[in-house]
Short mmCIF file of C-alpha atoms and ligand atoms in Angstrom, two decimals:
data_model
loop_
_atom_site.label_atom_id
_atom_site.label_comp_id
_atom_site.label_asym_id
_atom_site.label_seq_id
_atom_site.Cartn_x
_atom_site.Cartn_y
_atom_site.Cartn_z
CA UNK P 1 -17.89 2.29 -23.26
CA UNK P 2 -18.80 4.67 -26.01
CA UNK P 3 -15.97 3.77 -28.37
CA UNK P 4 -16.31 6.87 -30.96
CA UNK P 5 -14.95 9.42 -27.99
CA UNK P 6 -11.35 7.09 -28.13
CA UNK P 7 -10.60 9.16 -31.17
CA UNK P 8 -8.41 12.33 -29.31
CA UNK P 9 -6.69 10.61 -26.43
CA UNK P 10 -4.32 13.37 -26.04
CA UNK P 11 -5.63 16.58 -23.89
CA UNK P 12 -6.42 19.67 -26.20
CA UNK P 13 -7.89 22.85 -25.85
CA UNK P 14 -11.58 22.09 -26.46
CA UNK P 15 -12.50 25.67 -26.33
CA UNK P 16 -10.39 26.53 -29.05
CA UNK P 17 -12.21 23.55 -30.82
CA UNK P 18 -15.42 25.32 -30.17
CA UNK P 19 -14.11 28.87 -31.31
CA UNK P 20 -16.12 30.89 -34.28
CA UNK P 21 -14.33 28.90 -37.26
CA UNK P 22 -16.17 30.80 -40.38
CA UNK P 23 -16.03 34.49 -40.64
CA UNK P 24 -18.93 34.23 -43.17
CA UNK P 25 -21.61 37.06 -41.97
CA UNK P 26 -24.78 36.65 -43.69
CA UNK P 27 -27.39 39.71 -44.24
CA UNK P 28 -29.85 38.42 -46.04
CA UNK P 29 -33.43 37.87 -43.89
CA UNK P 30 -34.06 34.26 -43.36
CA UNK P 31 -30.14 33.25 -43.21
CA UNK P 32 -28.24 33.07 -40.14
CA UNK P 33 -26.38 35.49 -37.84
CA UNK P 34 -24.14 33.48 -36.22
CA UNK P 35 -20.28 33.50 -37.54
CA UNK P 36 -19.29 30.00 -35.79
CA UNK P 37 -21.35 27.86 -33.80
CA UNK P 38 -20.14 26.52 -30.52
CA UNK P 39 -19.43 22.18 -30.78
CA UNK P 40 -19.41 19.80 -28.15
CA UNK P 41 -15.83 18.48 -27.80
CA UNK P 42 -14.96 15.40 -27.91
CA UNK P 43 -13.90 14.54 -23.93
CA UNK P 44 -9.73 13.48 -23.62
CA UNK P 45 -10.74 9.84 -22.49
CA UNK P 46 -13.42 7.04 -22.49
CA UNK P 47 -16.70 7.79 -20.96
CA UNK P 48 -15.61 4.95 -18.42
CA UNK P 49 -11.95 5.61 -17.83
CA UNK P 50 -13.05 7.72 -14.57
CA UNK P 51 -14.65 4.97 -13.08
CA UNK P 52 -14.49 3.91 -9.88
CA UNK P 53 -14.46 7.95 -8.88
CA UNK P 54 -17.23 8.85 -11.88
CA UNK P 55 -19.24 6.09 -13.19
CA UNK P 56 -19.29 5.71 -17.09
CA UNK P 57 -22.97 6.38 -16.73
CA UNK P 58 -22.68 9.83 -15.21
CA UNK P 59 -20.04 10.57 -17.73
CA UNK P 60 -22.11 9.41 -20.56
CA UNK P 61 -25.16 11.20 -20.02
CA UNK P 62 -23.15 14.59 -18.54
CA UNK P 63 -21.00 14.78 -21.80
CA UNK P 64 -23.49 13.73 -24.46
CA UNK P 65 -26.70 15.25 -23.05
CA UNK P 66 -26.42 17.87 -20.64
CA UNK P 67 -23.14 19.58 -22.05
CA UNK P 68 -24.94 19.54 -25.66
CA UNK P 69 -27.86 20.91 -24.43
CA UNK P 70 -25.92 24.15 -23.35
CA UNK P 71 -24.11 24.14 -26.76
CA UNK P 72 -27.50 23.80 -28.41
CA UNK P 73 -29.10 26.38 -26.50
CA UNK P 74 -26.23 28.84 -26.59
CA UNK P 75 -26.10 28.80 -30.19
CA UNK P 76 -29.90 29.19 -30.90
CA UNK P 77 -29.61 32.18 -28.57
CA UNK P 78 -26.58 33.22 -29.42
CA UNK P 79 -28.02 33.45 -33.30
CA UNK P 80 -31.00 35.19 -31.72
CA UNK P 81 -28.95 37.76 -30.24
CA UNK P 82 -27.06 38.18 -33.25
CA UNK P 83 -30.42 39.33 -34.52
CA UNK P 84 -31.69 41.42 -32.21
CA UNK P 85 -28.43 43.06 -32.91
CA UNK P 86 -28.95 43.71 -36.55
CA UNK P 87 -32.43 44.85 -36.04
CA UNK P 88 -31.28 46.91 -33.33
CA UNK P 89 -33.41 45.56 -30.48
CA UNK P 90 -31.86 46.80 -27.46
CA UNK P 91 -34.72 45.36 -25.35
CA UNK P 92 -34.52 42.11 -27.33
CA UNK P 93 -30.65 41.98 -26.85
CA UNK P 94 -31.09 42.67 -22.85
CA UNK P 95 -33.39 40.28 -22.21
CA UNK P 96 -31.48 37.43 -24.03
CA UNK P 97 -28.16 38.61 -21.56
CA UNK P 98 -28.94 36.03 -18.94
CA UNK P 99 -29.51 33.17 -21.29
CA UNK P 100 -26.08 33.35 -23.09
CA UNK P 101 -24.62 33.74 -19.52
CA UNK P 102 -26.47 30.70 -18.29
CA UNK P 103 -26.08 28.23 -21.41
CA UNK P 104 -22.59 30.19 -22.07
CA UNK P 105 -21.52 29.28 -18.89
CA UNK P 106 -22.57 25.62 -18.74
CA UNK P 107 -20.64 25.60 -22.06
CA UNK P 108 -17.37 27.21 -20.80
CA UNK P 109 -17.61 25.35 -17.62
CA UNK P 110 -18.17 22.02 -18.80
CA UNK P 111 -15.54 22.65 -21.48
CA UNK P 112 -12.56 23.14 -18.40
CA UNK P 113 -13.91 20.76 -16.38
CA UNK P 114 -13.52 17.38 -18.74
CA UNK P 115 -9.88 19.23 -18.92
CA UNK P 116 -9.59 19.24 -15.40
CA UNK P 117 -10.34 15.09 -15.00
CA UNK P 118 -7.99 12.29 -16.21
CA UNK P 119 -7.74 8.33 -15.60
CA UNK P 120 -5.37 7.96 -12.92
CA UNK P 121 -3.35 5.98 -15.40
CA UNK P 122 -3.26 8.85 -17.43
CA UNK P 123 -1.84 11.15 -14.46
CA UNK P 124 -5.18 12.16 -12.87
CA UNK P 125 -4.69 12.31 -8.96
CA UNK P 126 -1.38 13.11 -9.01
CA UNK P 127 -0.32 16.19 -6.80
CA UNK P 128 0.62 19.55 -8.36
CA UNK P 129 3.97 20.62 -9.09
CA UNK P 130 6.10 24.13 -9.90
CA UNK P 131 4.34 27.25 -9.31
CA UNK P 132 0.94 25.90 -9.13
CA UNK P 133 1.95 23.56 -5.95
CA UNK P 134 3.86 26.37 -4.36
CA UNK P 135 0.88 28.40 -4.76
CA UNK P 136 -1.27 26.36 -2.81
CA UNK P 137 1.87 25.69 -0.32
CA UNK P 138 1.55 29.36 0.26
CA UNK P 139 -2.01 29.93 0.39
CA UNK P 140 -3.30 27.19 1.87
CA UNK P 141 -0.63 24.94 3.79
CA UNK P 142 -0.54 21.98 1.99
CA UNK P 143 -2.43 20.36 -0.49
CA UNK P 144 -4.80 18.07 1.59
CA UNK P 145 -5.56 21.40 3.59
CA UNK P 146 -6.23 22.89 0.52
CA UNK P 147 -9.07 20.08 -0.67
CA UNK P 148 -10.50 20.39 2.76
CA UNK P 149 -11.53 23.69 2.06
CA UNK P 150 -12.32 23.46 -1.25
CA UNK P 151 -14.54 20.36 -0.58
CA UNK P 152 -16.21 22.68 2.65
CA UNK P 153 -16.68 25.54 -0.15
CA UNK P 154 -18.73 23.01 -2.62
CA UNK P 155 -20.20 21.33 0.30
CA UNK P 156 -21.77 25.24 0.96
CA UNK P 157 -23.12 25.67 -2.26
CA UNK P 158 -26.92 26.37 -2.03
CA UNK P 159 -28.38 24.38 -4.82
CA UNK P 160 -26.71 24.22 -8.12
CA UNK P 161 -23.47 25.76 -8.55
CA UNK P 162 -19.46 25.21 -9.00
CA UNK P 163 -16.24 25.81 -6.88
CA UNK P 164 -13.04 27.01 -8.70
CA UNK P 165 -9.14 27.66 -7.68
CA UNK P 166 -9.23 30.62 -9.61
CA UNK P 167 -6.40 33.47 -9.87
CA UNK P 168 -6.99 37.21 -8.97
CA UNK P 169 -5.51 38.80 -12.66
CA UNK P 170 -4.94 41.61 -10.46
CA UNK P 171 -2.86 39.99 -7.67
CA UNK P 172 -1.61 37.14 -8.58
CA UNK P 173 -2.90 35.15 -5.79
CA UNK P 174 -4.83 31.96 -6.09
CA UNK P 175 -8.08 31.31 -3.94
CA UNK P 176 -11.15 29.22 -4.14
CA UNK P 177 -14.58 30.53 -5.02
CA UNK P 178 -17.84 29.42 -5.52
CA UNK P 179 -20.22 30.06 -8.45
CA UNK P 180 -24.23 29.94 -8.68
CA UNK P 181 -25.93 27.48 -11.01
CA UNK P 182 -23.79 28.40 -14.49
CA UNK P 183 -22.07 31.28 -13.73
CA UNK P 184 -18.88 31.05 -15.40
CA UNK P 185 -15.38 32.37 -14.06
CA UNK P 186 -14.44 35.70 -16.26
CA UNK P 187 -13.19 39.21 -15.18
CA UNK P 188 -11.35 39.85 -12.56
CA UNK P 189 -10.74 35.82 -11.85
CA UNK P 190 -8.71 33.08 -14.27
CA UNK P 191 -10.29 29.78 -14.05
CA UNK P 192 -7.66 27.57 -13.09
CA UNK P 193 -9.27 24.47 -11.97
CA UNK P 194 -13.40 23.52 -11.53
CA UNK P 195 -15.51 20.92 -9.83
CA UNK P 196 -19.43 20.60 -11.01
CA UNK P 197 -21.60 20.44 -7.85
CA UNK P 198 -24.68 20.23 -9.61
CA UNK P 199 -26.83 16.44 -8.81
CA UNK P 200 -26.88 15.62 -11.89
CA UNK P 201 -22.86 15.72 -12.13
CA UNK P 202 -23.07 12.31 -8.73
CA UNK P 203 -26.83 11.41 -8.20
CA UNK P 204 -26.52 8.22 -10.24
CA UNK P 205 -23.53 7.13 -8.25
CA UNK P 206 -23.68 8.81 -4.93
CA UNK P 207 -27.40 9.93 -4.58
CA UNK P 208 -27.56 12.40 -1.32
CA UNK P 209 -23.96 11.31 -0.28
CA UNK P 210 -22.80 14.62 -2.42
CA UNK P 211 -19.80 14.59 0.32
CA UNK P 212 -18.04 11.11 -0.97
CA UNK P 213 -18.20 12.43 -4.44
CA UNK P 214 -16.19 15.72 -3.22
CA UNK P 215 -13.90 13.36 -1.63
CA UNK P 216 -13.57 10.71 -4.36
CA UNK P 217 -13.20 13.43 -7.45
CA UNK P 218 -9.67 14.41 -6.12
CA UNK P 219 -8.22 10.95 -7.77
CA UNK P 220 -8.85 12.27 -10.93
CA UNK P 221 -8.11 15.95 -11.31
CA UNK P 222 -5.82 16.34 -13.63
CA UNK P 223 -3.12 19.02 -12.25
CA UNK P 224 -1.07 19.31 -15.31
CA UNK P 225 -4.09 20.79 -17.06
CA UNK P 226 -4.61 23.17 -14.10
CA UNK P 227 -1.12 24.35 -13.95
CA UNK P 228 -0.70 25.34 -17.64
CA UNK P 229 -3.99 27.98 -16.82
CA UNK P 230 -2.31 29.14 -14.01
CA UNK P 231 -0.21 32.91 -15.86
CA UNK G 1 -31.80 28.10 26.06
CA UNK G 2 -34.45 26.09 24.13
CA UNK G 3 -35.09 26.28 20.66
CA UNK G 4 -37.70 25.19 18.72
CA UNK G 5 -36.93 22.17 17.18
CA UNK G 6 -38.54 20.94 13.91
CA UNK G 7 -39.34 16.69 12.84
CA UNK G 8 -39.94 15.23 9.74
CA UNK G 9 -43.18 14.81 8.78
CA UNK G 10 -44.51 11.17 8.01
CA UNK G 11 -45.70 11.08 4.30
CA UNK G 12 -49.62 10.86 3.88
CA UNK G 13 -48.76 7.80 1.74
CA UNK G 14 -46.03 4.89 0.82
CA UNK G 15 -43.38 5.51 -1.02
CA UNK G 16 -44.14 3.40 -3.66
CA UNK G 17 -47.25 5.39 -3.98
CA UNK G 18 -46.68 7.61 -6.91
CA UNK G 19 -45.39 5.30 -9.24
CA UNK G 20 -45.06 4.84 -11.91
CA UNK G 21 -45.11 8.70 -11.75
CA UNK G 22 -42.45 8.91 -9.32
CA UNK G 23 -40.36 6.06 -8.23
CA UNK G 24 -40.14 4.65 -4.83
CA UNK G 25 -36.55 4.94 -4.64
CA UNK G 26 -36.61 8.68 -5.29
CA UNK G 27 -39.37 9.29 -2.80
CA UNK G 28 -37.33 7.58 0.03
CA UNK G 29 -34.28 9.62 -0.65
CA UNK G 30 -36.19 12.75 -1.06
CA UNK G 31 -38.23 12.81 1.81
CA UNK G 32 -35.76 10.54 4.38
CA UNK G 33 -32.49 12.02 3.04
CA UNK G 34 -32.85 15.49 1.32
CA UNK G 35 -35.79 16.38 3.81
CA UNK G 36 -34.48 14.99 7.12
CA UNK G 37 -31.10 17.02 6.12
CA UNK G 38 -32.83 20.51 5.61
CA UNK G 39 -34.28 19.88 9.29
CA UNK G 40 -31.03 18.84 10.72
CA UNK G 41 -29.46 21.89 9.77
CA UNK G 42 -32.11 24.07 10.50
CA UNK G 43 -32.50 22.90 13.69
CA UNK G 44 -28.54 23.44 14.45
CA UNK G 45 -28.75 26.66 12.97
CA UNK G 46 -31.56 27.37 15.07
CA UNK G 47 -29.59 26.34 18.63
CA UNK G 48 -26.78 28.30 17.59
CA UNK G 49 -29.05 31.54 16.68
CA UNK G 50 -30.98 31.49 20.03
CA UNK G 51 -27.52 30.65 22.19
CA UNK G 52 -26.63 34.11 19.70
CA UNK G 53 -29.16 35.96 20.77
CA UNK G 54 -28.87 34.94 24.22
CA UNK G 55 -25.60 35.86 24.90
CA UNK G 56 -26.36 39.39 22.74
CA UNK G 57 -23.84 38.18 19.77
CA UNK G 58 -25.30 40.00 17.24
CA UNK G 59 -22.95 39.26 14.79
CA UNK G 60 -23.27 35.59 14.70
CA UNK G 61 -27.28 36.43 14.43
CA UNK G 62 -26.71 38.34 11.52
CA UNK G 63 -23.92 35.33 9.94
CA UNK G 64 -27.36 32.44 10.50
CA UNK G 65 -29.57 34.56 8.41
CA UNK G 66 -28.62 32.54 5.13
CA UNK G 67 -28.38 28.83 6.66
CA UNK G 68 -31.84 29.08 8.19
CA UNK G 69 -33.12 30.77 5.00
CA UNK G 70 -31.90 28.11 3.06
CA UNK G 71 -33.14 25.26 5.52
CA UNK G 72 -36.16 26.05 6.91
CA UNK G 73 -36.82 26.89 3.14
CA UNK G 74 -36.14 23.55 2.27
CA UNK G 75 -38.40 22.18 4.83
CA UNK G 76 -41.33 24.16 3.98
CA UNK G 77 -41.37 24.11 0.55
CA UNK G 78 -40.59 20.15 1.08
CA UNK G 79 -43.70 19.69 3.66
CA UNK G 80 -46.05 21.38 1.37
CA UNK G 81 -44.92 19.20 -1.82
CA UNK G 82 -45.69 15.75 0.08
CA UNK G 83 -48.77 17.64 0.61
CA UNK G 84 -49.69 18.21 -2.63
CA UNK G 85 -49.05 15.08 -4.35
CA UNK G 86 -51.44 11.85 -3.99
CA UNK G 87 -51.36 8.42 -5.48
CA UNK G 88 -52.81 8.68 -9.63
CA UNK G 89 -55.32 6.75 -8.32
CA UNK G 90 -56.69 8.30 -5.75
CA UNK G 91 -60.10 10.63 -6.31
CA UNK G 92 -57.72 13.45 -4.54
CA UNK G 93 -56.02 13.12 -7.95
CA UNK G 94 -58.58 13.98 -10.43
CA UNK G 95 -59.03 18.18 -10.68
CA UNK G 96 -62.88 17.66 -9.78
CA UNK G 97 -61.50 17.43 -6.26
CA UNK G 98 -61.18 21.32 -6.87
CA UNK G 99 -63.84 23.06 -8.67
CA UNK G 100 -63.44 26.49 -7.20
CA UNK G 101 -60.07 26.36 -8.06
CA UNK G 102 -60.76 25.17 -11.46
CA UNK G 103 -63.12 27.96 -12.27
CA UNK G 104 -60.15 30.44 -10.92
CA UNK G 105 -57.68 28.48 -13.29
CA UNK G 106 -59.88 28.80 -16.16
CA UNK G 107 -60.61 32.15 -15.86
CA UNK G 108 -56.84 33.47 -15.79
CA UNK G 109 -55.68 31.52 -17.98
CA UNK G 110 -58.28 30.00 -20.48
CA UNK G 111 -58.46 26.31 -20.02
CA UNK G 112 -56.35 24.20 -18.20
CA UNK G 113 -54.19 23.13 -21.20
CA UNK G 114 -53.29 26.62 -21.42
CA UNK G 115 -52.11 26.84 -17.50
CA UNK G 116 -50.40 23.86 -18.03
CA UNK G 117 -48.13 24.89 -20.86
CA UNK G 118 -47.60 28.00 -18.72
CA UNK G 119 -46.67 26.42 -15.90
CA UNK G 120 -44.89 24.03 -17.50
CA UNK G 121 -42.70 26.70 -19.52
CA UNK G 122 -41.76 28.82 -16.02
CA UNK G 123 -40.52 24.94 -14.56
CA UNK G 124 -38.23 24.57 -17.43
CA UNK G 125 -36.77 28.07 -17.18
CA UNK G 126 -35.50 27.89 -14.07
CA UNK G 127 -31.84 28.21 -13.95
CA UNK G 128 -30.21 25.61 -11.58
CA UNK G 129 -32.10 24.34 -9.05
CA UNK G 130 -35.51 26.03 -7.56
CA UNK G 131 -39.17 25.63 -7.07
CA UNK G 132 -42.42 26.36 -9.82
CA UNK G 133 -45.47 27.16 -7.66
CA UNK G 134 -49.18 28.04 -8.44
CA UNK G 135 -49.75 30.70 -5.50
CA UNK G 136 -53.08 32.42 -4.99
CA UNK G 137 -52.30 36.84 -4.31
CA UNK G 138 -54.34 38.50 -2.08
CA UNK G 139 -54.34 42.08 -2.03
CA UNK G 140 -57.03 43.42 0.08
CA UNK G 141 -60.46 42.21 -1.29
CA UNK G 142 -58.74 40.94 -4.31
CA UNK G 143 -57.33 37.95 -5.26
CA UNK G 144 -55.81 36.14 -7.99
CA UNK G 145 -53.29 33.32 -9.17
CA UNK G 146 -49.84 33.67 -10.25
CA UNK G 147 -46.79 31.18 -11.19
CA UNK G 148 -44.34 31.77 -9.62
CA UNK G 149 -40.61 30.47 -9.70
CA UNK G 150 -38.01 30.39 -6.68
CA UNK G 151 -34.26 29.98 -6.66
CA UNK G 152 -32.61 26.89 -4.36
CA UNK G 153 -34.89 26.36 -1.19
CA UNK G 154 -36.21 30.30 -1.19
CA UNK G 155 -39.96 29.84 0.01
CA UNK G 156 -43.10 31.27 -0.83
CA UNK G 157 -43.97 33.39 2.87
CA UNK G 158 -44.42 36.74 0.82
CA UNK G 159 -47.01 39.01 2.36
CA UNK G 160 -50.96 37.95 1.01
CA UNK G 161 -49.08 35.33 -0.84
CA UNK G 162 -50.42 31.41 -0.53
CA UNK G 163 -48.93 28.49 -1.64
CA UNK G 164 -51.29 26.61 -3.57
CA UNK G 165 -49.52 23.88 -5.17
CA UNK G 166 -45.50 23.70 -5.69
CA UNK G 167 -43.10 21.22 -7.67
CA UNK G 168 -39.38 20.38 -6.83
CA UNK G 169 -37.32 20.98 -9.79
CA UNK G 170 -34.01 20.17 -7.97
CA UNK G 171 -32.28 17.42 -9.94
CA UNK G 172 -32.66 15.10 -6.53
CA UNK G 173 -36.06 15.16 -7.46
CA UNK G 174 -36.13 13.41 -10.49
CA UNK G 175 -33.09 12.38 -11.49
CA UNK G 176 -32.85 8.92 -11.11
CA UNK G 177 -35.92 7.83 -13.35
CA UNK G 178 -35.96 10.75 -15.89
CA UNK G 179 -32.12 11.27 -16.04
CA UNK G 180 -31.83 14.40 -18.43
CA UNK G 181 -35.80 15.02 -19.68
CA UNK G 182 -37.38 16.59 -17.20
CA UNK G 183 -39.76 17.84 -19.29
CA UNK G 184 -41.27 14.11 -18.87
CA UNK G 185 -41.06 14.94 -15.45
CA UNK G 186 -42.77 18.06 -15.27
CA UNK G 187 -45.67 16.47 -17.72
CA UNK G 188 -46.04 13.23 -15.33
CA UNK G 189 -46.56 15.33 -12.30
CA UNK G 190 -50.07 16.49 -12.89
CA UNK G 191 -50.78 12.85 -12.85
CA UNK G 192 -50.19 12.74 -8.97
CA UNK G 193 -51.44 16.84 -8.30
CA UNK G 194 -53.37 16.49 -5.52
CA UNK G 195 -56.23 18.79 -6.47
CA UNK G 196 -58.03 18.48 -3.13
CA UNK G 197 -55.22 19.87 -0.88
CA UNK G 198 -54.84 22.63 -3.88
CA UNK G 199 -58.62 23.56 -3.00
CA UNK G 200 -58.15 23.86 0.59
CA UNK G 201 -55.18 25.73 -0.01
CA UNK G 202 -57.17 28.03 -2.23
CA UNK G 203 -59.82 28.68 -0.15
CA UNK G 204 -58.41 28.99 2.89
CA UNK G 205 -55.73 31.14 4.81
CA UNK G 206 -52.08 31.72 4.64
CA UNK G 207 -52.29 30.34 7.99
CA UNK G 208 -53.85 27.10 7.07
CA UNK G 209 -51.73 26.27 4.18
CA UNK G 210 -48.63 26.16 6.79
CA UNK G 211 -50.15 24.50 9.25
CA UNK G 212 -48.53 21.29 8.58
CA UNK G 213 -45.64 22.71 9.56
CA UNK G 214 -46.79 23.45 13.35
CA UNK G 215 -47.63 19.93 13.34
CA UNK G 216 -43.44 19.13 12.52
CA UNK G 217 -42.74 20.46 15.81
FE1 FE2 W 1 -22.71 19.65 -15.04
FE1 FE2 W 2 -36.24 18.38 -3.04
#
């Protein structure tokens, strides 16, 4: 496997890798907008170390292609809004809304998700504890009642889309909800923990059998990564 | 109570056909898997809608609306796409097999490089999973063409609207042979168009267009 992502083994907030660094603001025409640009992160573990649950392939080609092509894309629109700003464009700015939500989203989403997985010798599989597992206790039963309706909810999605435990900021409570295509998990709900139910996240591996992928992805969720989310 | 109950219909070729445009493996999953599961469901959904409406359950009714949406949309965009592909080879390939629609083509947009780029540029936008389709408009007298794009399975049954040639840009659909680049996907597909089903489509009715679909039954 692809040796170069061995260099962080321990887990680490990849978003806050990927947060504006510079606070450089350029004005001149011709020179960018943008104060930081989003970066791929570099995933916790080897592009193989999810196998037999994820194939190395999958991994490979989810992290290094698809992922990037969000970052690419948000940050070319992203630097496009940022100048439809200064020229105030309103229509401009509008129009470019859905784009930074779409290739946003795939960002932020992706970005939680390689957070959510570990190698089971790393931990991944292993059951939640604390107030995360009591949550669940409460809301749900136990915690193979819980995957069984959490795998139902991403068996519903319609096309491409995600399911996430998430937490109602106003409540408290934890449920599971689903998400179209990129849509990422912001306002009200706390993204606590994700699972990509787009093809291209199984098709390699598990083709139209998208239900033995739902099943086999629960032996490497990493809980301890969820629980630290959860406020 | 009976329902109708829908079948999967056989490809009009093999499906090794379409390589090296499309692979055989995808084909088979495609049309034996993904297809065959849209009519499962729909026909379930079905059952359970007229046992709903026979026993006055309104409520359940109104609760099927999405799931036979979703896969009776999947089975009629799916029956039109077989449709409207045919081996490279084949003289049902080449766009001669559809002058009338080539004159139409060229007169909205140009040339045909044009409406390709065009077309080509709405299949890459789409946002998650969905359909790109070249659909003729009728409007009284009038008529004209139009690309349009459709989220998940939604179909193309809007009023004076006819399907005239669609393309599946689901990941199932191309995945495994053009992993990420479906942009080689969407460029290797006009290589198996067929252009003579997109000029009966074009010149004749809504009703004709769908007809495969009484023939599924
Ligand atoms: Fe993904
Ligand atoms: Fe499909």
């Amino acid at each position: 496997m692809n040796s170069t992502l061995l260099r962080t083994t321990a887990l680490r907030s990849a978003l806050r890798a990927s947060a504006p660094k510079a606070a450089t603001r350029a004005g001149l025409a011709g020179t960018t907008f943008v104060r930081g640009k989003a970066t791929l992160p570099d995933l916790p573990y080897d592009y193989g170390a999810l196998e037999p649950a994820i194939s190395g392939q999958i991994m490979e080609l989810h992290h290094s292609k698809h992922h990037n092509t969000y970052v690419t894309s948000l940050n070319n629109f992203s630097e496009q809004l940022a100048e439809a700003k200064h020229k105030e464009d309103i229509q401009a700015q509008i129009a470019l809304q859905p784009l930074i939500n779409f290739h946003g989203g795939g960002h932020v989403n992706h970005t939680l998700f390689w957070e959510n997985l570990a190698p089971t010798k790393n931990g991944g599989g292993e059951p939640p504890t604390g107030k995360l597992a009591q949550a669940i206790n409460d809301g749900y039963g136990s915690l193979d009642a819980f995957k069984e309706k959490f795998n139902a909810a991403l068996a519903g999605v319609q096309g491409s889309g995600w399911a996430w435990l998430v937490q109602d900021t106003q409540t408290g409570n934890v449920l599971i909800k689903t998400y179209a295509n990129q849509d990422p998990v912001v306002g009200q709900f706390r993204p606590i923990l994700g699972i990509d139910a787009w093809e291209h996240a199984y098709y390699l591996q598990y083709q139209n059998r998208k239900a033995e992928y739902f099943k086999a992805i629960w032996d490497v969720i990493n809980w301890k990564a969820a629980e630290k989310r959860l406020k | 109570m009976t329902s109708p109950s829908y079948s999967l219909p056989p490809l009009p070729y093999a499906y090794d056909a379409l390589e090296p445009h499309i692979s055989a493996q995808i084909m088979e999953l495609h049309h034996s898997k993904h297809h065959q599961t849209y009519i499962t469901n729909l026909n379930a959904a079905l059952k359970t809608q007229s046992e709903a409406v026979h026993t006055a359950d309104i409520t359940t009714q109104v609760s099927l609306q999405q799931a036979i949406r979703f896969n009776a949309g999947g089975h009629i965009n799916h029956s039109l796409f077989w449709q409207n592909l045919a081996p490279a080879s084949s003289a049902d390939a080449k766009t001669s097999a559809a002058p009338k629609l080539s004159s139409q083509i060229k007169s909205t947009w140009g040339n045909e490089e044009k409406f390709q780029k065009a077309f080509k540029a709405a299949l890459l936008g789409i946002q998650g999973s969905g359909w790109g389709w070249l659909v003729k408009v009728e409007t009284g007298n009038e008529q004209r063409l139009a690309i349009v794009t459709t989220k998940d399975q939604d179909p193309v049954v809007g009023k004076g609207e006819v399907p005239i040639f669609g393309v599946d840009m689901w990941e199932h659909a191309y995945y495994l042979q053009y992993l990420n680049g479906k942009a080689a996907y969407v460029e290797n597909i006009w290589n198996v168009t067929n252009w003579k089903t997109a000029e009966e489509r074009f010149v004749g009715t809504r009703a004709d267009a769908f007809r495969i679909l009484r023939a599924s039954m």
